[in-house]
Amino acid sequence: MAAPEASSAAVPTLMTNNTLRNAFGGVLSFFILLLIGVLAFSIRLFSVIKYESVIHEFDPYFNYRVTQFLTKNGIYEFWNWFDDRTWYPLGRVIGGTVYPGLTLTAGTIWWLLNSLNIPLSVETVCVFTAPIFSAFASWATYLLTKEVKGAGAGLTAAVLLAMVPSYISRSVAGSYDNEAVAIFALIFTFYLYIKTLNTGSLFYATLNSIAYFYMVCSWGGYTFIINLIPMHVLLCIVTGRYSSRLYIAYAPLVVLGTLLAALVPVVGFNAVMTSEHFASFLVFIIIHVVALVYYIKGILSPKMFKVAVTLVISAGLAVCCAVIAVLIALVASSPTKGWSGRSLSLLDPTYASKYIPIIASVSEHQPPTWPSYFMDINVLAFLVPAGIIACFLPLSDASSFVVLYIATSVYFSGVMVRLMLVLAPAACITSGIALSQAFDVFTRSIKFQLPGLSSNTEVDAGETSSATKEAQNDAVKTEKAEETSKDRPSRKSKKKEREHVEKPSTKTKAEKKRLLALPLEASVISLLLLVFLGAFYVVHCVWAAAEAYSAPSIVLTSHSHDGLHVFDDFREAYAWLRHNTDVDDKVASWWDYGYQTTAMANRTVIVDNNTWNNTHIATVGTAMSSPEKAAWEIFHSLDVKYILVVFGGLVGYPSDDINKFLWMVRIGGGVFPHIKEPDYLRDGQYRIDSQATPTMLNCLMYKLSYYRFVETDGKGFDRVRRTEIGKKYFKLTHFEEVFTTHHWMVRIYKLKPQKNRIRGKTKKSKSKTSSTSSSKRSERGLFRHGNVFGGKEAQNQFCISSILGLVPCATTGPPKRQI
Amino acid sequence: MGRSSSTKDAQALFHSLRSAYAATPVNLKIIDLYVGFAVFTALIQVVYMAIVGSFPFNSFLSGVLSCVGTAVLAVCLRIQVNKENKEFKDLPPERAFADFVLCNLVLHLVIMNFLG
Amino acid sequence: MGKLWVIFVASISIILPFLCNSFSPETPTDRRVLVLLDDFAIKSSHSLYFNSLKSRGFDLDFKLADDPKIALQRYGQYLYDALILFCPSIERFGGSIDLAAIINFVDSGHDLIIAADANASDLIREVATECGVEFDEDPSAMVIDHTSYAVSATEGDHTLIAGDDFIKSDVILGSKKIDAPVLFQGIGHSLNPSNSLVLKVLSASPAAYSANPKSKLSTPPSLTGSAISFVSIVQARNNARILITGSLSMFSNGFFRSHVQKAGSPTKHEKSGNEQFLTELSKWAFHERGHLKAVNVKHHKVGETDEPALYRINDDLEYSVEIYEWSGTSWEPYVADDVQVQFYMMSPYVLKTLLNNKKGLYSISFKVPDVYGVFQFKVEYQKLGYTSLSLSKQIPVRPYRHNEYERFIPTAYPYYGAAFSMMAGFFIFSFVHLYSK
């Protein structure tokens, strides 16, 4: 550290002053980080406070069940677990199809706590895993941003990440899903990569590979890392920033990372065979070529080097082209060019809707709307562009990485709303950089202009300024003057500053500073406004966490004039199943409810949320779209005993099976061509009222949803579709209703067993047996009738004029049984 | 005549390369030898796989990747130990070697796990 | 009246001790039979048939069909094990019996014999339709056959038919061949060919048709040829057996004793085949023949004895089941060589014929296929005339555990060698590097 040419006597005091300041700063930042962790943890507890400590949604129930199995049976059983209670009758090899990171993490925490004699239940550990790891994630963000721009930016970014709503939405207490630990692993891996890049130490490269392994264990989104890092390496090479640190950062990661990724059973050989990983291998080869070129350039004279270059280019080009042609032929021979369906749908957003209806039907896979950006990252949407610019001045390897990260994640978040989650850390990092730079400028302007403090020019001289600076001062919130410094800039706090002096004399610097400092009042006001910006962000985040993202979705609430209504129908139905059916009974429902059924009702299901077998799901979809007899045949062949249907028409719950029905038709029709979507639409519109098509009115889903629905209000008014239903009075011939929950949200039906006798074809004559309806006059076998469907066929009553002309015709009013 | 000039250039290039390489210190040459050994083993395995087929693919993968990994790590060590390298002049060679050992340990642990 | 009442009470008190060994899975033969008659003359005119039943140990309870005191069940318990309806002209049953009660009776596993006649009422026709048999809709039609009629006193009366188109089944008709044709006079019925539960036991010849014998034929008859069935049996899915015929007089003493000569055939049989035919058929209908039970389903891995909870792919396992047949008095081992077991998961992966040891034990051993999933051991045995056996047992099949693969694969030795050589090289190199100057 070069000491400025001030009086030598001032140097020791300066040094002690600065070390004191550094120490104080270190302690302060430690406590700030602790508080950030507490903040991240507690803001996610709204769901526990408002509802209860329960696992949310669908996927977390599966993870919870797997964790239960792990804690009960140990890791070897978990590794080899063959689950026969799902995807009946195919079963599912859990050990090889699940990302084990989350369950192993929670299992380890539980085991650790239990061995310390803290008896927390597995459910509690699962519910609170996500908030704990979000605290870790904000600390990782601090570390990452510190590597890029310095501690002040780090703290700002950490605070922003602790509260950003899009991350909260997937890591609230109870949301026990892969992303809870995966985002932490993502940020941590990136931090270690940048650290290796900055220091060139092989130790951090090893840690980087291990963190990458943890990421592969946790989430399918690890392909983002293994494509982003090669892109960044390529970018560095292309922009002439190749250095041996880059090689050390990248090459061991590829080798070790591929090996470690292949260790995880879910990934297995995909780590080397699918196109998602080819980018890393390609860049691996490229970096070796570049390294070789640089090495040869280093040991040869320039003239010889030119010769070498021309030689290699002429000879090597042909070889290169041949190799590339072979590779392209190999990759192009597979229909999807080696990419998996989900990855392809990321690159080409229209791919899924054309070819794979299942992927297109998941609501998380739809593109986000513009307002959802503001909802999910709020104020950061404005700060990100400023942060990008701040990364360019000056451009280092780390800041170019951040720019690349934010650019790619913005693209991907625009394709799939689920990937807004990957955008969140990038947005927080760049906004943190921007905010801390802004604070930096303003506080230094203030400090510079306050008397008494400006004499410490040596201290002020910690900042350098480049010639290319624009110091506008028009708008206060949006325009920020950029400061550049090659070293770590000042902290967030106004009082402490570090001293790193690298540039020339302080006098010119001070002069430059005087020219480029902002006026005092402007700085103060803009500082205040920035604080308001932050406050607005905080308020929005807390509101989003409390109101929007804390709903467990297994329990619904609604406010009415007489208080809070709680709809606990799902758990009611699963408890009924659990207590009133045999252990080996099979339950068929749409795949959304599979995980919850196996976890809470403990019954075998046919399809569940894993959606790995399209044909099986299409079978269930076809059954739901077929008439009763055909559906009975399909379900009987699958040994199904009970059918579960979700219906929201009575209470206005919009995510019920009738709304999802068209997807069932599409998915079923994709495999069984006799199911055609236009058959269910009237003039291209999806209707269930009297204008609906006969196919729609006769399909199983319609019948099971609306059976006896007219008894609730006499008219059969569906609150979700906002019409009266088309066919109101009908009987079920092959199914019988066994349970309907309190608000009619879940309805359970049983398959009727096969008839004991097969009836002859002669129509039934009038029966003289016990009949409870009105008008009985038994005529003795003089004539037979057509089909008299006992019951209330008010609409379809037709008049059979008897030969004796005895009974008047009833077209309206209560139906009478005619003879 | 282009051909002859290019061959002459090639020969001159070859000579200069050789002389430049001979100037490198011994320990770096040892590392280069080690790297060459690793790459050679990898090539043998690839040829073997091309002949026999890739049945125990995990064994093939672990074998090849262990060779490639060893080579890469050795090159990293070489970079760090090379005295001409300005960026690493304040990195003690013992530290570089310790990192190298650690990384190799992790590599071999993973290879052992993946081999069977 | 008092006598009837005493008889009734006596029969009840006699029946009570037999409640425990009446129709039950252990002794499937029926014991108590309710016989509903149009009038008691039938009891004497069909006495040969009833005596044959009584001699086999059945308790027959004769009642008039419109007796107001008849009931099939009381307080949820069935009073009888079987029902014989010899009341073709009944319009409405007395007491608590009606169509629904009869149908429920059958659906709860009890047997039924129905005899219709030329004046069959709608009710009887309804009962028959519910069982899957459709009598001719024309109420005055009878079966007429101008080529297979029985030579009889009245000339030109071709409604008395000598039928000999029997179903070929030893189980249903007994092992002894019926030589003489069977006399039939009544209405015919037809079966739906897609109905798998009904069978024609005695069909009409191709020249038969169903029409009113007294009036001139105006339109072609709807029921003709071999589609007409004289006697049919129905075996419901719960193994209740129903015997339906369109001629009550087939059971009469007169037909039992009379001689028969089929038109166009020179042989004159002294005795018609009715007695033998109907006796054997009743034996079948009341579960004295052809009733199987399957017990003791066992499966285990070859070499072990207890049943595992799940198998692994490529395991060897053994499956065994015991099948017995009821001989009327006791359970005898059932011997057949066409009982098959499937190892089934949406389609049979393994289909094997079980080997039997002549003592009723059927077993086979096979290898679990290379597919994992939830399989079922399925035995679906449906032989003509026998009760259907439908057994299924669910068993999961898991894939290999991670340590059940081959430990060292010979083709991979070079790779092992390369990895170990790398480790050795690393070791040596580190020594060299550290200690070289």
mmCIF file of N, CA, C and O in Angstrom, chain C residues 72-131:
data_model
loop_
_atom_site.group_PDB
_atom_site.id
_atom_site.type_symbol
_atom_site.label_atom_id
_atom_site.label_comp_id
_atom_site.label_asym_id
_atom_site.label_seq_id
_atom_site.Cartn_x
_atom_site.Cartn_y
_atom_site.Cartn_z
ATOM 1 N N LEU C 72 -88.840 -64.817 0.636
ATOM 2 C CA LEU C 72 -87.532 -65.392 0.403
ATOM 3 C C LEU C 72 -86.583 -65.119 1.563
ATOM 4 O O LEU C 72 -85.688 -65.873 1.847
ATOM 5 N N GLN C 73 -86.812 -63.982 2.185
ATOM 6 C CA GLN C 73 -85.893 -63.658 3.278
ATOM 7 C C GLN C 73 -86.674 -63.004 4.395
ATOM 8 O O GLN C 73 -87.736 -62.434 4.173
ATOM 9 N N ARG C 74 -86.143 -63.150 5.562
ATOM 10 C CA ARG C 74 -86.768 -62.495 6.702
ATOM 11 C C ARG C 74 -85.650 -61.921 7.544
ATOM 12 O O ARG C 74 -84.691 -62.604 7.855
ATOM 13 N N TYR C 75 -85.840 -60.670 7.909
ATOM 14 C CA TYR C 75 -84.859 -59.978 8.755
ATOM 15 C C TYR C 75 -83.470 -60.068 8.141
ATOM 16 O O TYR C 75 -82.478 -60.232 8.829
ATOM 17 N N GLY C 76 -83.412 -59.940 6.817
ATOM 18 C CA GLY C 76 -82.121 -59.895 6.158
ATOM 19 C C GLY C 76 -81.496 -61.248 5.923
ATOM 20 O O GLY C 76 -80.474 -61.343 5.255
ATOM 21 N N GLN C 77 -82.076 -62.312 6.441
ATOM 22 C CA GLN C 77 -81.498 -63.640 6.226
ATOM 23 C C GLN C 77 -82.330 -64.373 5.199
ATOM 24 O O GLN C 77 -83.555 -64.354 5.263
ATOM 25 N N TYR C 78 -81.668 -65.046 4.295
ATOM 26 C CA TYR C 78 -82.412 -65.795 3.299
ATOM 27 C C TYR C 78 -82.891 -67.107 3.894
ATOM 28 O O TYR C 78 -82.134 -67.796 4.578
ATOM 29 N N LEU C 79 -84.158 -67.421 3.598
ATOM 30 C CA LEU C 79 -84.733 -68.639 4.173
ATOM 31 C C LEU C 79 -84.463 -69.855 3.317
ATOM 32 O O LEU C 79 -84.573 -70.976 3.779
ATOM 33 N N TYR C 80 -84.161 -69.619 2.067
ATOM 34 C CA TYR C 80 -83.963 -70.734 1.152
ATOM 35 C C TYR C 80 -82.650 -70.553 0.418
ATOM 36 O O TYR C 80 -82.108 -69.457 0.323
ATOM 37 N N ASP C 81 -82.162 -71.674 -0.125
ATOM 38 C CA ASP C 81 -80.930 -71.588 -0.893
ATOM 39 C C ASP C 81 -81.175 -71.580 -2.383
ATOM 40 O O ASP C 81 -80.293 -71.224 -3.135
ATOM 41 N N ALA C 82 -82.342 -72.040 -2.795
ATOM 42 C CA ALA C 82 -82.602 -72.080 -4.231
ATOM 43 C C ALA C 82 -84.088 -71.879 -4.446
ATOM 44 O O ALA C 82 -84.893 -72.024 -3.532
ATOM 45 N N LEU C 83 -84.429 -71.558 -5.643
ATOM 46 C CA LEU C 83 -85.814 -71.246 -5.980
ATOM 47 C C LEU C 83 -86.175 -71.969 -7.263
ATOM 48 O O LEU C 83 -85.403 -71.938 -8.232
ATOM 49 N N ILE C 84 -87.302 -72.642 -7.239
ATOM 50 C CA ILE C 84 -87.785 -73.268 -8.473
ATOM 51 C C ILE C 84 -89.123 -72.607 -8.805
ATOM 52 O O ILE C 84 -90.034 -72.577 -7.968
ATOM 53 N N LEU C 85 -89.211 -72.051 -9.989
ATOM 54 C CA LEU C 85 -90.444 -71.375 -10.407
ATOM 55 C C LEU C 85 -91.147 -72.260 -11.425
ATOM 56 O O LEU C 85 -90.802 -72.266 -12.604
ATOM 57 N N PHE C 86 -92.125 -73.037 -10.966
ATOM 58 C CA PHE C 86 -92.940 -73.831 -11.892
ATOM 59 C C PHE C 86 -94.309 -73.186 -12.012
ATOM 60 O O PHE C 86 -95.330 -73.846 -11.970
ATOM 61 N N CYS C 87 -94.320 -71.869 -12.149
ATOM 62 C CA CYS C 87 -95.600 -71.161 -12.187
ATOM 63 C C CYS C 87 -95.608 -70.230 -13.366
ATOM 64 O O CYS C 87 -95.475 -69.017 -13.217
ATOM 65 N N PRO C 88 -95.761 -70.783 -14.554
ATOM 66 C CA PRO C 88 -95.603 -69.938 -15.731
ATOM 67 C C PRO C 88 -96.677 -68.884 -15.881
ATOM 68 O O PRO C 88 -96.449 -67.874 -16.524
ATOM 69 N N SER C 89 -97.832 -69.084 -15.290
ATOM 70 C CA SER C 89 -98.892 -68.123 -15.584
ATOM 71 C C SER C 89 -99.086 -67.133 -14.463
ATOM 72 O O SER C 89 -100.086 -66.458 -14.409
ATOM 73 N N ILE C 90 -98.183 -67.053 -13.551
ATOM 74 C CA ILE C 90 -98.393 -66.157 -12.423
ATOM 75 C C ILE C 90 -98.187 -64.724 -12.869
ATOM 76 O O ILE C 90 -97.269 -64.400 -13.618
ATOM 77 N N GLU C 91 -99.144 -63.894 -12.478
ATOM 78 C CA GLU C 91 -99.006 -62.478 -12.833
ATOM 79 C C GLU C 91 -98.298 -61.722 -11.734
ATOM 80 O O GLU C 91 -97.606 -60.751 -11.972
ATOM 81 N N ARG C 92 -98.536 -62.164 -10.549
ATOM 82 C CA ARG C 92 -97.989 -61.398 -9.431
ATOM 83 C C ARG C 92 -97.792 -62.350 -8.287
ATOM 84 O O ARG C 92 -98.690 -63.098 -7.919
ATOM 85 N N PHE C 93 -96.611 -62.304 -7.737
ATOM 86 C CA PHE C 93 -96.335 -63.220 -6.638
ATOM 87 C C PHE C 93 -96.990 -62.717 -5.366
ATOM 88 O O PHE C 93 -97.203 -61.530 -5.185
ATOM 89 N N GLY C 94 -97.250 -63.647 -4.504
ATOM 90 C CA GLY C 94 -97.796 -63.244 -3.225
ATOM 91 C C GLY C 94 -96.692 -62.937 -2.246
ATOM 92 O O GLY C 94 -95.493 -63.101 -2.528
ATOM 93 N N GLY C 95 -97.103 -62.494 -1.104
ATOM 94 C CA GLY C 95 -96.115 -62.249 -0.057
ATOM 95 C C GLY C 95 -95.142 -61.162 -0.464
ATOM 96 O O GLY C 95 -95.469 -60.190 -1.141
ATOM 97 N N SER C 96 -93.922 -61.343 -0.089
ATOM 98 C CA SER C 96 -92.945 -60.298 -0.348
ATOM 99 C C SER C 96 -92.062 -60.608 -1.545
ATOM 100 O O SER C 96 -91.003 -60.016 -1.714
ATOM 101 N N ILE C 97 -92.483 -61.537 -2.352
ATOM 102 C CA ILE C 97 -91.644 -61.885 -3.500
ATOM 103 C C ILE C 97 -92.110 -61.054 -4.701
ATOM 104 O O ILE C 97 -93.307 -60.917 -4.956
ATOM 105 N N ASP C 98 -91.179 -60.499 -5.377
ATOM 106 C CA ASP C 98 -91.476 -59.851 -6.638
ATOM 107 C C ASP C 98 -90.234 -59.939 -7.505
ATOM 108 O O ASP C 98 -89.255 -60.601 -7.141
ATOM 109 N N LEU C 99 -90.257 -59.254 -8.623
ATOM 110 C CA LEU C 99 -89.142 -59.360 -9.557
ATOM 111 C C LEU C 99 -87.836 -58.936 -8.908
ATOM 112 O O LEU C 99 -86.812 -59.637 -8.988
ATOM 113 N N ALA C 100 -87.879 -57.809 -8.220
ATOM 114 C CA ALA C 100 -86.642 -57.319 -7.600
ATOM 115 C C ALA C 100 -86.131 -58.299 -6.550
ATOM 116 O O ALA C 100 -84.921 -58.521 -6.430
ATOM 117 N N ALA C 101 -87.071 -58.901 -5.806
ATOM 118 C CA ALA C 101 -86.638 -59.838 -4.766
ATOM 119 C C ALA C 101 -85.964 -61.047 -5.397
ATOM 120 O O ALA C 101 -84.952 -61.554 -4.890
ATOM 121 N N ILE C 102 -86.550 -61.530 -6.509
ATOM 122 C CA ILE C 102 -85.936 -62.695 -7.168
ATOM 123 C C ILE C 102 -84.555 -62.325 -7.702
ATOM 124 O O ILE C 102 -83.585 -63.088 -7.583
ATOM 125 N N ILE C 103 -84.473 -61.154 -8.312
ATOM 126 C CA ILE C 103 -83.179 -60.752 -8.862
ATOM 127 C C ILE C 103 -82.148 -60.616 -7.751
ATOM 128 O O ILE C 103 -80.989 -61.047 -7.896
ATOM 129 N N ASN C 104 -82.539 -60.036 -6.635
ATOM 130 C CA ASN C 104 -81.590 -59.924 -5.522
ATOM 131 C C ASN C 104 -81.197 -61.288 -4.990
ATOM 132 O O ASN C 104 -80.067 -61.504 -4.569
ATOM 133 N N PHE C 105 -82.163 -62.193 -5.016
ATOM 134 C CA PHE C 105 -81.888 -63.557 -4.576
ATOM 135 C C PHE C 105 -80.774 -64.167 -5.420
ATOM 136 O O PHE C 105 -79.827 -64.767 -4.900
ATOM 137 N N VAL C 106 -80.919 -63.994 -6.717
ATOM 138 C CA VAL C 106 -79.879 -64.534 -7.605
ATOM 139 C C VAL C 106 -78.568 -63.805 -7.397
ATOM 140 O O VAL C 106 -77.492 -64.403 -7.337
ATOM 141 N N ASP C 107 -78.655 -62.464 -7.273
ATOM 142 C CA ASP C 107 -77.428 -61.691 -7.153
ATOM 143 C C ASP C 107 -76.704 -61.950 -5.847
ATOM 144 O O ASP C 107 -75.548 -61.577 -5.707
ATOM 145 N N SER C 108 -77.399 -62.541 -4.877
ATOM 146 C CA SER C 108 -76.673 -62.852 -3.646
ATOM 147 C C SER C 108 -76.144 -64.261 -3.680
ATOM 148 O O SER C 108 -75.701 -64.781 -2.665
ATOM 149 N N GLY C 109 -76.184 -64.908 -4.806
ATOM 150 C CA GLY C 109 -75.478 -66.161 -4.981
ATOM 151 C C GLY C 109 -76.353 -67.393 -4.970
ATOM 152 O O GLY C 109 -75.852 -68.510 -4.899
ATOM 153 N N HIS C 110 -77.661 -67.262 -5.049
ATOM 154 C CA HIS C 110 -78.529 -68.442 -4.967
ATOM 155 C C HIS C 110 -78.978 -68.853 -6.362
ATOM 156 O O HIS C 110 -78.967 -68.086 -7.302
ATOM 157 N N ASP C 111 -79.393 -70.111 -6.452
ATOM 158 C CA ASP C 111 -79.721 -70.676 -7.765
ATOM 159 C C ASP C 111 -81.209 -70.565 -8.072
ATOM 160 O O ASP C 111 -82.032 -70.380 -7.173
ATOM 161 N N LEU C 112 -81.521 -70.765 -9.328
ATOM 162 C CA LEU C 112 -82.895 -70.528 -9.794
ATOM 163 C C LEU C 112 -83.189 -71.484 -10.929
ATOM 164 O O LEU C 112 -82.345 -71.700 -11.797
ATOM 165 N N ILE C 113 -84.356 -72.062 -10.886
ATOM 166 C CA ILE C 113 -84.821 -72.843 -12.045
ATOM 167 C C ILE C 113 -86.152 -72.229 -12.468
ATOM 168 O O ILE C 113 -87.064 -72.088 -11.648
ATOM 169 N N ILE C 114 -86.265 -71.895 -13.717
ATOM 170 C CA ILE C 114 -87.502 -71.285 -14.219
ATOM 171 C C ILE C 114 -88.043 -72.168 -15.329
ATOM 172 O O ILE C 114 -87.302 -72.540 -16.250
ATOM 173 N N ALA C 115 -89.321 -72.489 -15.216
ATOM 174 C CA ALA C 115 -89.957 -73.200 -16.334
ATOM 175 C C ALA C 115 -91.118 -72.360 -16.805
ATOM 176 O O ALA C 115 -92.034 -72.061 -16.053
ATOM 177 N N ALA C 116 -91.056 -71.955 -18.052
ATOM 178 C CA ALA C 116 -92.177 -71.203 -18.622
ATOM 179 C C ALA C 116 -93.058 -72.173 -19.398
ATOM 180 O O ALA C 116 -92.795 -73.366 -19.453
ATOM 181 N N ASP C 117 -94.049 -71.632 -19.987
ATOM 182 C CA ASP C 117 -94.937 -72.486 -20.771
ATOM 183 C C ASP C 117 -95.621 -71.636 -21.814
ATOM 184 O O ASP C 117 -95.352 -70.439 -21.908
ATOM 185 N N ALA C 118 -96.538 -72.233 -22.538
ATOM 186 C CA ALA C 118 -97.163 -71.462 -23.615
ATOM 187 C C ALA C 118 -97.942 -70.283 -23.086
ATOM 188 O O ALA C 118 -98.138 -69.308 -23.798
ATOM 189 N N ASN C 119 -98.393 -70.360 -21.872
ATOM 190 C CA ASN C 119 -99.137 -69.214 -21.351
ATOM 191 C C ASN C 119 -98.305 -68.450 -20.331
ATOM 192 O O ASN C 119 -98.795 -68.020 -19.303
ATOM 193 N N ALA C 120 -97.068 -68.319 -20.632
ATOM 194 C CA ALA C 120 -96.181 -67.651 -19.674
ATOM 195 C C ALA C 120 -96.586 -66.199 -19.512
ATOM 196 O O ALA C 120 -96.899 -65.501 -20.472
ATOM 197 N N SER C 121 -96.554 -65.792 -18.262
ATOM 198 C CA SER C 121 -96.958 -64.415 -17.998
ATOM 199 C C SER C 121 -95.804 -63.462 -18.267
ATOM 200 O O SER C 121 -94.659 -63.871 -18.467
ATOM 201 N N ASP C 122 -96.165 -62.197 -18.247
ATOM 202 C CA ASP C 122 -95.136 -61.166 -18.447
ATOM 203 C C ASP C 122 -94.101 -61.220 -17.355
ATOM 204 O O ASP C 122 -92.915 -60.984 -17.601
ATOM 205 N N LEU C 123 -94.558 -61.547 -16.166
ATOM 206 C CA LEU C 123 -93.619 -61.516 -15.045
ATOM 207 C C LEU C 123 -92.516 -62.547 -15.245
ATOM 208 O O LEU C 123 -91.329 -62.281 -15.064
ATOM 209 N N ILE C 124 -92.948 -63.742 -15.645
ATOM 210 C CA ILE C 124 -91.949 -64.790 -15.843
ATOM 211 C C ILE C 124 -91.017 -64.394 -16.983
ATOM 212 O O ILE C 124 -89.805 -64.619 -16.921
ATOM 213 N N ARG C 125 -91.613 -63.802 -18.010
ATOM 214 C CA ARG C 125 -90.758 -63.381 -19.115
ATOM 215 C C ARG C 125 -89.768 -62.320 -18.659
ATOM 216 O O ARG C 125 -88.600 -62.295 -19.080
ATOM 217 N N GLU C 126 -90.224 -61.423 -17.779
ATOM 218 C CA GLU C 126 -89.337 -60.395 -17.227
ATOM 219 C C GLU C 126 -88.184 -61.019 -16.476
ATOM 220 O O GLU C 126 -87.027 -60.598 -16.620
ATOM 221 N N VAL C 127 -88.524 -62.003 -15.640
ATOM 222 C CA VAL C 127 -87.458 -62.637 -14.850
ATOM 223 C C VAL C 127 -86.432 -63.239 -15.797
ATOM 224 O O VAL C 127 -85.212 -63.128 -15.599
ATOM 225 N N ALA C 128 -86.951 -63.883 -16.847
ATOM 226 C CA ALA C 128 -86.024 -64.515 -17.782
ATOM 227 C C ALA C 128 -85.170 -63.480 -18.482
ATOM 228 O O ALA C 128 -83.959 -63.679 -18.697
ATOM 229 N N THR C 129 -85.772 -62.340 -18.842
ATOM 230 C CA THR C 129 -84.989 -61.302 -19.520
ATOM 231 C C THR C 129 -83.909 -60.770 -18.600
ATOM 232 O O THR C 129 -82.782 -60.505 -19.033
ATOM 233 N N GLU C 130 -84.234 -60.620 -17.348
ATOM 234 C CA GLU C 130 -83.206 -60.143 -16.419
ATOM 235 C C GLU C 130 -82.048 -61.116 -16.354
ATOM 236 O O GLU C 130 -80.917 -60.731 -16.072
ATOM 237 N N CYS C 131 -82.327 -62.382 -16.603
ATOM 238 C CA CYS C 131 -81.230 -63.354 -16.540
ATOM 239 C C CYS C 131 -80.482 -63.438 -17.851
ATOM 240 O O CYS C 131 -79.484 -64.140 -17.937
#
